[in-house]
PDB file of C-alpha atoms in Angstrom:
ATOM      1  CA  MET A 296     -62.154  93.674-120.122  1.00  0.00           C
ATOM      2  CA  ASN A 297     -62.515  93.738-123.899  1.00  0.00           C
ATOM      3  CA  THR A 298     -60.323  95.500-126.420  1.00  0.00           C
ATOM      4  CA  ILE A 299     -62.418  97.530-128.828  1.00  0.00           C
ATOM      5  CA  LYS A 300     -62.089 100.045-131.597  1.00  0.00           C
ATOM      6  CA  ASN A 301     -62.515 103.728-130.924  1.00  0.00           C
ATOM      7  CA  THR A 302     -66.159 103.904-132.010  1.00  0.00           C
ATOM      8  CA  GLN A 303     -66.616 107.690-131.761  1.00  0.00           C
ATOM      9  CA  LYS A 304     -65.221 110.060-134.354  1.00  0.00           C
ATOM     10  CA  ILE A 305     -64.360 112.520-131.576  1.00  0.00           C
ATOM     11  CA  THR A 306     -63.391 111.283-128.107  1.00  0.00           C
ATOM     12  CA  PRO A 307     -62.482 113.433-125.073  1.00  0.00           C
ATOM     13  CA  PHE A 308     -59.007 112.527-123.857  1.00  0.00           C
ATOM     14  CA  LEU A 309     -58.060 113.171-120.214  1.00  0.00           C
ATOM     15  CA  TRP A 310     -54.433 113.764-119.197  1.00  0.00           C
ATOM     16  CA  PHE A 311     -53.745 112.768-115.587  1.00  0.00           C
ATOM     17  CA  ASP A 312     -50.523 112.943-113.607  1.00  0.00           C
ATOM     18  CA  ASP A 313     -50.652 109.384-112.261  1.00  0.00           C
ATOM     19  CA  ARG A 314     -54.290 108.789-111.224  1.00  0.00           C
ATOM     20  CA  ALA A 315     -55.940 107.775-114.498  1.00  0.00           C
ATOM     21  CA  GLU A 316     -56.742 104.226-113.387  1.00  0.00           C
ATOM     22  CA  GLU A 317     -58.160 105.448-110.074  1.00  0.00           C
ATOM     23  CA  ALA A 318     -60.279 108.013-111.913  1.00  0.00           C
ATOM     24  CA  MET A 319     -61.551 105.515-114.474  1.00  0.00           C
ATOM     25  CA  ASN A 320     -62.580 103.083-111.746  1.00  0.00           C
ATOM     26  CA  PHE A 321     -64.294 105.884-109.827  1.00  0.00           C
ATOM     27  CA  TYR A 322     -66.260 107.095-112.843  1.00  0.00           C
ATOM     28  CA  ILE A 323     -67.489 103.656-113.897  1.00  0.00           C
ATOM     29  CA  SER A 324     -68.599 103.019-110.302  1.00  0.00           C
ATOM     30  CA  ILE A 325     -70.910 106.057-110.226  1.00  0.00           C
ATOM     31  CA  PHE A 326     -72.252 106.354-113.779  1.00  0.00           C
ATOM     32  CA  PRO A 327     -74.722 103.696-114.981  1.00  0.00           C
ATOM     33  CA  ASN A 328     -74.052 101.550-118.048  1.00  0.00           C
ATOM     34  CA  SER A 329     -70.317 102.120-117.767  1.00  0.00           C
ATOM     35  CA  GLU A 330     -67.166 100.043-118.138  1.00  0.00           C
ATOM     36  CA  ILE A 331     -63.439 100.161-118.832  1.00  0.00           C
ATOM     37  CA  LYS A 332     -62.862  98.960-122.383  1.00  0.00           C
ATOM     38  CA  GLN A 333     -59.086  99.150-122.557  1.00  0.00           C
ATOM     39  CA  LEU A 334     -56.222  99.546-120.101  1.00  0.00           C
ATOM     40  CA  LYS A 335     -52.536  99.441-121.020  1.00  0.00           C
ATOM     41  CA  LYS A 336     -49.704 100.367-118.643  1.00  0.00           C
ATOM     42  CA  TRP A 337     -46.418 102.177-119.199  1.00  0.00           C
ATOM     43  CA  PRO A 338     -43.596  99.588-119.340  1.00  0.00           C
ATOM     44  CA  GLU A 339     -40.234  99.848-117.600  1.00  0.00           C
ATOM     45  CA  GLU A 340     -38.620 100.997-120.846  1.00  0.00           C
ATOM     46  CA  THR A 341     -40.337 103.641-122.944  1.00  0.00           C
ATOM     47  CA  PRO A 342     -39.458 106.022-125.796  1.00  0.00           C
ATOM     48  CA  PHE A 343     -40.525 108.796-123.397  1.00  0.00           C
ATOM     49  CA  PRO A 344     -37.980 108.225-120.580  1.00  0.00           C
ATOM     50  CA  THR A 345     -39.067 110.912-118.155  1.00  0.00           C
ATOM     51  CA  GLU A 346     -40.477 110.964-114.657  1.00  0.00           C
ATOM     52  CA  SER A 347     -43.802 111.780-116.305  1.00  0.00           C
ATOM     53  CA  THR A 348     -44.300 108.249-117.638  1.00  0.00           C
ATOM     54  CA  LYS A 349     -44.075 106.105-114.537  1.00  0.00           C
ATOM     55  CA  PRO A 350     -43.988 102.327-115.122  1.00  0.00           C
ATOM     56  CA  GLY A 351     -47.269 100.742-114.101  1.00  0.00           C
ATOM     57  CA  THR A 352     -49.363 103.866-114.652  1.00  0.00           C
ATOM     58  CA  VAL A 353     -51.787 104.184-117.554  1.00  0.00           C
ATOM     59  CA  GLN A 354     -50.319 104.441-121.028  1.00  0.00           C
ATOM     60  CA  GLN A 355     -53.632 104.022-122.789  1.00  0.00           C
ATOM     61  CA  GLY A 356     -57.100 103.823-121.257  1.00  0.00           C
ATOM     62  CA  MET A 357     -60.543 103.788-122.829  1.00  0.00           C
ATOM     63  CA  PHE A 358     -63.781 103.799-120.856  1.00  0.00           C
ATOM     64  CA  VAL A 359     -67.477 104.333-121.488  1.00  0.00           C
ATOM     65  CA  LEU A 360     -69.786 106.332-119.197  1.00  0.00           C
ATOM     66  CA  ASP A 361     -73.472 105.797-119.905  1.00  0.00           C
ATOM     67  CA  GLY A 362     -72.791 105.205-123.591  1.00  0.00           C
ATOM     68  CA  PHE A 363     -70.233 107.992-124.097  1.00  0.00           C
ATOM     69  CA  GLN A 364     -66.605 107.109-124.689  1.00  0.00           C
ATOM     70  CA  PHE A 365     -63.541 108.698-123.079  1.00  0.00           C
ATOM     71  CA  CYS A 366     -59.796 108.078-123.326  1.00  0.00           C
ATOM     72  CA  ALA A 367     -57.226 108.744-120.605  1.00  0.00           C
ATOM     73  CA  PHE A 368     -53.571 108.335-119.768  1.00  0.00           C
ATOM     74  CA  ASP A 369     -50.950 109.282-117.177  1.00  0.00           C
ATOM     75  CA  ALA A 370     -48.223 111.603-118.451  1.00  0.00           C
ATOM     76  CA  GLY A 371     -47.140 113.769-115.537  1.00  0.00           C
ATOM     77  CA  PRO A 372     -48.218 116.976-113.777  1.00  0.00           C
ATOM     78  CA  MET A 373     -47.582 119.485-116.590  1.00  0.00           C
ATOM     79  CA  PHE A 374     -51.250 120.317-117.124  1.00  0.00           C
ATOM     80  CA  ARG A 375     -54.181 120.783-114.775  1.00  0.00           C
ATOM     81  CA  PHE A 376     -57.874 120.350-115.411  1.00  0.00           C
ATOM     82  CA  ASN A 377     -60.038 123.449-115.204  1.00  0.00           C
ATOM     83  CA  PRO A 378     -63.683 124.258-116.052  1.00  0.00           C
ATOM     84  CA  SER A 379     -62.863 125.547-119.561  1.00  0.00           C
ATOM     85  CA  ILE A 380     -63.952 122.097-120.745  1.00  0.00           C
ATOM     86  CA  SER A 381     -66.564 120.292-118.674  1.00  0.00           C
ATOM     87  CA  PHE A 382     -68.920 117.392-119.254  1.00  0.00           C
ATOM     88  CA  PHE A 383     -72.648 118.060-119.307  1.00  0.00           C
ATOM     89  CA  ALA A 384     -74.803 115.166-118.082  1.00  0.00           C
ATOM     90  CA  VAL A 385     -78.595 115.043-118.433  1.00  0.00           C
ATOM     91  CA  TYR A 386     -80.813 112.764-116.326  1.00  0.00           C
ATOM     92  CA  GLU A 387     -84.576 112.645-115.921  1.00  0.00           C
ATOM     93  CA  THR A 388     -85.072 112.273-112.170  1.00  0.00           C
ATOM     94  CA  ASP A 389     -84.106 114.156-109.016  1.00  0.00           C
ATOM     95  CA  ALA A 390     -82.804 110.934-107.487  1.00  0.00           C
ATOM     96  CA  GLU A 391     -80.382 110.265-110.352  1.00  0.00           C
ATOM     97  CA  ILE A 392     -79.061 113.821-110.284  1.00  0.00           C
ATOM     98  CA  LYS A 393     -78.699 114.013-106.498  1.00  0.00           C
ATOM     99  CA  THR A 394     -76.957 110.638-106.222  1.00  0.00           C
ATOM    100  CA  LEU A 395     -74.466 111.491-108.958  1.00  0.00           C
ATOM    101  CA  TRP A 396     -73.938 114.986-107.544  1.00  0.00           C
ATOM    102  CA  ASN A 397     -73.097 113.708-104.064  1.00  0.00           C
ATOM    103  CA  GLN A 398     -70.606 111.202-105.461  1.00  0.00           C
ATOM    104  CA  LEU A 399     -68.862 113.764-107.673  1.00  0.00           C
ATOM    105  CA  LEU A 400     -68.840 116.349-104.876  1.00  0.00           C
ATOM    106  CA  ASP A 401     -67.123 113.950-102.434  1.00  0.00           C
ATOM    107  CA  GLY A 402     -63.575 115.327-102.334  1.00  0.00           C
ATOM    108  CA  GLY A 403     -64.468 117.922-104.974  1.00  0.00           C
ATOM    109  CA  GLU A 404     -65.905 121.437-105.060  1.00  0.00           C
ATOM    110  CA  ALA A 405     -69.264 122.912-106.057  1.00  0.00           C
ATOM    111  CA  LEU A 406     -68.869 125.693-108.635  1.00  0.00           C
ATOM    112  CA  MET A 407     -72.640 126.272-108.818  1.00  0.00           C
ATOM    113  CA  PRO A 408     -74.672 124.545-106.093  1.00  0.00           C
ATOM    114  CA  LEU A 409     -77.255 121.936-106.986  1.00  0.00           C
ATOM    115  CA  ASP A 410     -80.431 123.993-107.039  1.00  0.00           C
ATOM    116  CA  SER A 411     -83.304 125.299-109.129  1.00  0.00           C
ATOM    117  CA  TYR A 412     -82.372 127.821-111.837  1.00  0.00           C
ATOM    118  CA  ASP A 413     -84.195 129.618-114.631  1.00  0.00           C
ATOM    119  CA  TRP A 414     -83.049 127.043-117.187  1.00  0.00           C
ATOM    120  CA  SER A 415     -83.651 123.898-115.127  1.00  0.00           C
ATOM    121  CA  GLU A 416     -85.536 122.843-112.022  1.00  0.00           C
ATOM    122  CA  LEU A 417     -82.387 121.004-110.894  1.00  0.00           C
ATOM    123  CA  TYR A 418     -78.865 121.900-112.014  1.00  0.00           C
ATOM    124  CA  GLY A 419     -75.356 122.045-110.563  1.00  0.00           C
ATOM    125  CA  TRP A 420     -71.737 122.461-111.667  1.00  0.00           C
ATOM    126  CA  VAL A 421     -69.086 120.526-109.762  1.00  0.00           C
ATOM    127  CA  THR A 422     -65.361 119.846-109.966  1.00  0.00           C
ATOM    128  CA  ASP A 423     -64.609 116.307-108.802  1.00  0.00           C
ATOM    129  CA  ARG A 424     -61.718 115.004-106.674  1.00  0.00           C
ATOM    130  CA  PHE A 425     -59.511 114.723-109.780  1.00  0.00           C
ATOM    131  CA  GLY A 426     -60.198 118.259-110.985  1.00  0.00           C
ATOM    132  CA  VAL A 427     -62.534 117.291-113.834  1.00  0.00           C
ATOM    133  CA  SER A 428     -65.664 119.466-114.117  1.00  0.00           C
ATOM    134  CA  TRP A 429     -69.213 118.186-114.573  1.00  0.00           C
ATOM    135  CA  GLN A 430     -72.500 119.985-115.143  1.00  0.00           C
ATOM    136  CA  LEU A 431     -75.561 117.986-114.094  1.00  0.00           C
ATOM    137  CA  MET A 432     -79.050 118.934-115.225  1.00  0.00           C
ATOM    138  CA  LYS A 433     -82.483 117.429-114.891  1.00  0.00           C
ATOM    139  CA  GLY A 434     -84.012 117.276-118.343  1.00  0.00           C
ATOM    140  CA  ASN A 435     -84.864 115.115-121.320  1.00  0.00           C
ATOM    141  CA  VAL A 436     -81.932 113.277-122.854  1.00  0.00           C
ATOM    142  CA  SER A 437     -83.805 113.387-126.169  1.00  0.00           C
ATOM    143  CA  ASP A 438     -83.192 117.152-126.228  1.00  0.00           C
ATOM    144  CA  VAL A 439     -79.437 116.513-126.355  1.00  0.00           C
ATOM    145  CA  GLY A 440     -79.244 113.121-128.049  1.00  0.00           C
ATOM    146  CA  GLN A 441     -76.791 111.612-125.559  1.00  0.00           C
ATOM    147  CA  ARG A 442     -76.482 111.452-121.774  1.00  0.00           C
ATOM    148  CA  ILE A 443     -73.069 113.094-121.596  1.00  0.00           C
ATOM    149  CA  CYS A 444     -71.522 115.642-123.923  1.00  0.00           C
ATOM    150  CA  PRO A 445     -68.548 118.016-123.773  1.00  0.00           C
ATOM    151  CA  LEU A 446     -69.097 121.700-123.041  1.00  0.00           C
ATOM    152  CA  ILE A 447     -66.363 124.086-124.196  1.00  0.00           C
ATOM    153  CA  MET A 448     -66.253 127.473-122.440  1.00  0.00           C
ATOM    154  CA  TYR A 449     -64.368 130.386-123.980  1.00  0.00           C
ATOM    155  CA  SER A 450     -62.870 132.832-121.488  1.00  0.00           C
ATOM    156  CA  GLY A 451     -60.037 135.315-121.110  1.00  0.00           C
ATOM    157  CA  GLU A 452     -58.682 136.308-124.506  1.00  0.00           C
ATOM    158  CA  GLN A 453     -60.997 133.719-126.087  1.00  0.00           C
ATOM    159  CA  GLN A 454     -64.157 135.143-124.489  1.00  0.00           C
ATOM    160  CA  GLY A 455     -66.615 136.029-127.228  1.00  0.00           C
ATOM    161  CA  ASN A 456     -65.386 133.334-129.630  1.00  0.00           C
ATOM    162  CA  ALA A 457     -67.893 130.568-128.838  1.00  0.00           C
ATOM    163  CA  GLU A 458     -70.135 131.148-131.853  1.00  0.00           C
ATOM    164  CA  GLU A 459     -67.202 131.536-134.247  1.00  0.00           C
ATOM    165  CA  ALA A 460     -65.636 128.359-132.862  1.00  0.00           C
ATOM    166  CA  MET A 461     -68.862 126.398-133.251  1.00  0.00           C
ATOM    167  CA  ASN A 462     -69.182 127.493-136.879  1.00  0.00           C
ATOM    168  CA  HIS A 463     -65.507 126.699-137.473  1.00  0.00           C
ATOM    169  CA  TYR A 464     -65.851 123.168-136.123  1.00  0.00           C
ATOM    170  CA  MET A 465     -69.096 122.532-138.009  1.00  0.00           C
ATOM    171  CA  ALA A 466     -67.333 123.493-141.241  1.00  0.00           C
ATOM    172  CA  ILE A 467     -64.566 120.965-140.543  1.00  0.00           C
ATOM    173  CA  PHE A 468     -66.585 117.893-139.526  1.00  0.00           C
ATOM    174  CA  LYS A 469     -69.115 116.164-141.754  1.00  0.00           C
ATOM    175  CA  ASP A 470     -72.561 115.402-140.325  1.00  0.00           C
ATOM    176  CA  SER A 471     -72.556 118.649-138.350  1.00  0.00           C
ATOM    177  CA  SER A 472     -75.311 121.144-137.650  1.00  0.00           C
ATOM    178  CA  ALA A 473     -76.333 123.877-135.226  1.00  0.00           C
ATOM    179  CA  VAL A 474     -79.069 122.966-132.740  1.00  0.00           C
ATOM    180  CA  GLY A 475     -79.479 126.340-131.061  1.00  0.00           C
ATOM    181  CA  VAL A 476     -77.715 129.463-129.804  1.00  0.00           C
ATOM    182  CA  GLU A 477     -78.835 131.579-126.845  1.00  0.00           C
ATOM    183  CA  LYS A 478     -77.134 134.929-126.210  1.00  0.00           C
ATOM    184  CA  TYR A 479     -76.609 136.871-122.987  1.00  0.00           C
ATOM    185  CA  ASN A 480     -79.071 139.758-122.706  1.00  0.00           C
ATOM    186  CA  ALA A 481     -78.889 142.967-120.704  1.00  0.00           C
ATOM    187  CA  ASP A 482     -80.256 141.270-117.572  1.00  0.00           C
ATOM    188  CA  ASP A 483     -77.692 138.438-117.574  1.00  0.00           C
ATOM    189  CA  PRO A 484     -74.350 138.524-115.732  1.00  0.00           C
ATOM    190  CA  GLY A 485     -72.479 137.779-118.964  1.00  0.00           C
ATOM    191  CA  PRO A 486     -71.502 140.269-121.700  1.00  0.00           C
ATOM    192  CA  GLU A 487     -74.562 141.131-123.776  1.00  0.00           C
ATOM    193  CA  GLY A 488     -74.535 139.496-127.199  1.00  0.00           C
ATOM    194  CA  MET A 489     -72.056 136.758-126.321  1.00  0.00           C
ATOM    195  CA  VAL A 490     -73.083 133.099-126.239  1.00  0.00           C
ATOM    196  CA  LYS A 491     -74.846 132.055-123.046  1.00  0.00           C
ATOM    197  CA  HIS A 492     -75.388 128.527-124.323  1.00  0.00           C
ATOM    198  CA  ALA A 493     -75.049 126.870-127.720  1.00  0.00           C
ATOM    199  CA  GLN A 494     -75.548 123.311-128.855  1.00  0.00           C
ATOM    200  CA  CYS A 495     -74.454 121.643-132.069  1.00  0.00           C
ATOM    201  CA  LYS A 496     -73.656 118.315-133.659  1.00  0.00           C
ATOM    202  CA  LEU A 497     -70.092 117.571-134.759  1.00  0.00           C
ATOM    203  CA  ALA A 498     -69.694 114.335-136.716  1.00  0.00           C
ATOM    204  CA  GLY A 499     -73.133 113.409-135.370  1.00  0.00           C
ATOM    205  CA  GLN A 500     -72.091 113.919-131.724  1.00  0.00           C
ATOM    206  CA  ALA A 501     -73.541 116.501-129.341  1.00  0.00           C
ATOM    207  CA  PHE A 502     -71.314 119.380-128.256  1.00  0.00           C
ATOM    208  CA  MET A 503     -72.137 122.464-126.192  1.00  0.00           C
ATOM    209  CA  MET A 504     -70.320 125.798-126.170  1.00  0.00           C
ATOM    210  CA  MET A 505     -70.539 129.038-124.239  1.00  0.00           C
ATOM    211  CA  ASP A 506     -68.687 132.249-123.519  1.00  0.00           C
ATOM    212  CA  ASN A 507     -67.686 132.685-119.894  1.00  0.00           C
ATOM    213  CA  GLY A 508     -70.168 135.018-118.225  1.00  0.00           C
ATOM    214  CA  TYR A 509     -67.452 136.404-115.949  1.00  0.00           C
ATOM    215  CA  GLU A 510     -64.035 137.948-116.434  1.00  0.00           C
ATOM    216  CA  ASN A 511     -62.065 135.141-114.751  1.00  0.00           C
ATOM    217  CA  ASP A 512     -59.665 133.492-117.195  1.00  0.00           C
ATOM    218  CA  MET A 513     -59.767 129.722-117.563  1.00  0.00           C
ATOM    219  CA  PRO A 514     -57.376 128.940-120.431  1.00  0.00           C
ATOM    220  CA  PHE A 515     -57.604 125.721-122.398  1.00  0.00           C
ATOM    221  CA  THR A 516     -54.850 123.214-121.627  1.00  0.00           C
ATOM    222  CA  GLU A 517     -53.752 119.824-122.888  1.00  0.00           C
ATOM    223  CA  ALA A 518     -55.324 118.272-119.771  1.00  0.00           C
ATOM    224  CA  ILE A 519     -58.417 117.754-121.934  1.00  0.00           C
ATOM    225  CA  SER A 520     -58.003 117.266-125.660  1.00  0.00           C
ATOM    226  CA  PHE A 521     -60.212 115.799-128.365  1.00  0.00           C
ATOM    227  CA  TYR A 522     -59.028 112.641-130.100  1.00  0.00           C
ATOM    228  CA  VAL A 523     -60.112 112.472-133.761  1.00  0.00           C
ATOM    229  CA  ASN A 524     -60.170 108.949-135.175  1.00  0.00           C
ATOM    230  CA  CYS A 525     -59.103 109.028-138.857  1.00  0.00           C
ATOM    231  CA  LYS A 526     -59.614 106.177-141.315  1.00  0.00           C
ATOM    232  CA  ASP A 527     -56.459 106.847-143.369  1.00  0.00           C
ATOM    233  CA  GLN A 528     -53.636 109.267-144.165  1.00  0.00           C
ATOM    234  CA  LYS A 529     -55.940 111.391-146.303  1.00  0.00           C
ATOM    235  CA  GLU A 530     -58.164 112.071-143.291  1.00  0.00           C
ATOM    236  CA  VAL A 531     -55.159 112.704-141.063  1.00  0.00           C
ATOM    237  CA  ASP A 532     -53.891 115.278-143.576  1.00  0.00           C
ATOM    238  CA  TYR A 533     -57.321 116.902-143.872  1.00  0.00           C
ATOM    239  CA  PHE A 534     -57.945 117.374-140.151  1.00  0.00           C
ATOM    240  CA  TRP A 535     -54.339 118.372-139.472  1.00  0.00           C
ATOM    241  CA  ASP A 536     -54.449 121.051-142.152  1.00  0.00           C
ATOM    242  CA  GLN A 537     -57.860 122.353-141.065  1.00  0.00           C
ATOM    243  CA  PHE A 538     -56.996 122.641-137.381  1.00  0.00           C
ATOM    244  CA  THR A 539     -53.472 124.027-137.742  1.00  0.00           C
ATOM    245  CA  LYS A 540     -54.677 126.955-139.876  1.00  0.00           C
ATOM    246  CA  GLU A 541     -54.024 129.819-137.459  1.00  0.00           C
ATOM    247  CA  GLY A 542     -53.327 127.132-134.847  1.00  0.00           C
ATOM    248  CA  SER A 543     -50.075 125.414-133.881  1.00  0.00           C
ATOM    249  CA  GLU A 544     -48.471 122.013-134.347  1.00  0.00           C
ATOM    250  CA  SER A 545     -47.214 119.924-131.464  1.00  0.00           C
ATOM    251  CA  VAL A 546     -45.724 116.413-131.337  1.00  0.00           C
ATOM    252  CA  CYS A 547     -47.128 112.871-131.550  1.00  0.00           C
ATOM    253  CA  GLY A 548     -50.225 113.937-133.492  1.00  0.00           C
ATOM    254  CA  TRP A 549     -51.165 116.744-131.087  1.00  0.00           C
ATOM    255  CA  LEU A 550     -52.052 120.292-132.131  1.00  0.00           C
ATOM    256  CA  LYS A 551     -53.865 123.395-130.930  1.00  0.00           C
ATOM    257  CA  ASP A 552     -56.540 125.086-132.992  1.00  0.00           C
ATOM    258  CA  LYS A 553     -56.935 128.844-133.474  1.00  0.00           C
ATOM    259  CA  PHE A 554     -58.869 129.079-130.187  1.00  0.00           C
ATOM    260  CA  GLY A 555     -56.297 127.181-128.112  1.00  0.00           C
ATOM    261  CA  VAL A 556     -58.245 123.906-127.840  1.00  0.00           C
ATOM    262  CA  SER A 557     -56.052 120.788-128.110  1.00  0.00           C
ATOM    263  CA  TRP A 558     -56.779 117.977-130.579  1.00  0.00           C
ATOM    264  CA  GLN A 559     -55.118 114.672-131.394  1.00  0.00           C
ATOM    265  CA  ILE A 560     -55.333 113.595-135.039  1.00  0.00           C
ATOM    266  CA  VAL A 561     -54.833 109.832-135.037  1.00  0.00           C
ATOM    267  CA  PRO A 562     -55.159 107.148-137.742  1.00  0.00           C
ATOM    268  CA  GLU A 563     -57.290 104.082-137.043  1.00  0.00           C
ATOM    269  CA  PHE A 564     -54.244 101.922-137.712  1.00  0.00           C
ATOM    270  CA  LEU A 565     -52.465 103.301-134.646  1.00  0.00           C
ATOM    271  CA  THR A 566     -55.572 103.168-132.446  1.00  0.00           C
ATOM    272  CA  GLU A 567     -56.236  99.536-133.334  1.00  0.00           C
ATOM    273  CA  LYS A 568     -52.654  98.274-133.115  1.00  0.00           C
ATOM    274  CA  LEU A 569     -51.960  99.945-129.780  1.00  0.00           C
ATOM    275  CA  ALA A 570     -54.987  98.130-128.374  1.00  0.00           C
ATOM    276  CA  LEU A 571     -53.449  94.714-129.054  1.00  0.00           C
ATOM    277  CA  ASP A 572     -51.434  92.717-126.515  1.00  0.00           C
ATOM    278  CA  GLU A 573     -48.171  93.068-128.411  1.00  0.00           C
ATOM    279  CA  PRO A 574     -45.721  94.853-126.090  1.00  0.00           C
ATOM    280  CA  GLU A 575     -42.748  94.811-128.466  1.00  0.00           C
ATOM    281  CA  LYS A 576     -44.761  96.141-131.391  1.00  0.00           C
ATOM    282  CA  ARG A 577     -46.355  98.786-129.161  1.00  0.00           C
ATOM    283  CA  GLN A 578     -42.867  99.946-128.224  1.00  0.00           C
ATOM    284  CA  LYS A 579     -41.927 100.202-131.900  1.00  0.00           C
ATOM    285  CA  LEU A 580     -45.022 102.274-132.593  1.00  0.00           C
ATOM    286  CA  PHE A 581     -44.358 104.634-129.689  1.00  0.00           C
ATOM    287  CA  GLU A 582     -40.740 104.982-130.767  1.00  0.00           C
ATOM    288  CA  ALA A 583     -41.838 105.878-134.301  1.00  0.00           C
ATOM    289  CA  LEU A 584     -44.526 108.389-133.322  1.00  0.00           C
ATOM    290  CA  SER A 585     -42.236 110.060-130.782  1.00  0.00           C
ATOM    291  CA  HIS A 586     -40.318 111.530-133.747  1.00  0.00           C
ATOM    292  CA  MET A 587     -43.420 112.839-135.548  1.00  0.00           C
ATOM    293  CA  LYS A 588     -45.623 115.912-135.418  1.00  0.00           C
ATOM    294  CA  LYS A 589     -48.364 115.004-137.900  1.00  0.00           C
ATOM    295  CA  LEU A 590     -48.665 111.224-137.845  1.00  0.00           C
ATOM    296  CA  ASP A 591     -47.444 109.340-140.915  1.00  0.00           C
ATOM    297  CA  VAL A 592     -49.395 106.117-141.462  1.00  0.00           C
ATOM    298  CA  ALA A 593     -46.813 104.572-143.801  1.00  0.00           C
ATOM    299  CA  LYS A 594     -44.013 105.089-141.268  1.00  0.00           C
ATOM    300  CA  LEU A 595     -46.169 103.709-138.461  1.00  0.00           C
ATOM    301  CA  GLU A 596     -46.984 100.640-140.556  1.00  0.00           C
ATOM    302  CA  ALA A 597     -43.294 100.173-141.364  1.00  0.00           C
ATOM    303  CA  ALA A 598     -42.408 100.349-137.663  1.00  0.00           C
ATOM    304  CA  TYR A 599     -45.156  97.928-136.684  1.00  0.00           C
ATOM    305  CA  TYR A 600     -44.289  95.311-139.305  1.00  0.00           C
ATOM    306  CA  SER A 601     -40.506  95.621-138.930  1.00  0.00           C
TER     307      SER A 601
END
């Protein structure tokens, strides 16, 4: 297992109760071209002395599924996964889709059965045994640009905000552009004029967005956040300021944007140093960041080198 840098600008971050390692091993066993890149465990003593951070569970995990990077950790049962954020996977053959579907469905639940639909000859939406949602579609990966990409669904009080959110995010991240927007029409189950499906690039990465076609509320939670890797304090300040406008600050570099989606704004220094096998220095870093909202690179450096 190699320690690597966070190579994506934006990385989905999964919050588990205490099953992150089990989930990571499951995912890399079913997706091709996949591996765990980093795995650090919570020590006996931690700056977060609660039942939520159980010694021996995952403090910091990084894994790659078919070329797309995820992060994960165990931090207690406060938040549950729901389909408001899912992961859209595109494969070219029936066999690939059906094999992956059966593995994800084992212990999970089909939200939309694997079948032929107007938009794809083979598509399904499934929640796996851990509660994480996946949408599988037969298609050309070249149409998306990557095998797996996040899909953010706006529902409840956020229903109708998908297009505004996409434009908001594209204005924040460099190397961003709209790929396409399809709206619900009068014959669709969703509210006419809202976003049925949209695709864009954020920092060069594929993202999809949609408004929920039904009235059921699936609020965003911290169970899935987006980890933004920042080169320096200037970038940390920029993203923090952009996302907290009409949003809200949390602790340890976490925040919620104006739509309720959670983000982590993290300097490269912290990402890289936490990946090293230096338990005492890791503890110093966690102690320092536990007292912060927006992360302060100078204070983190001082803690690390003390």
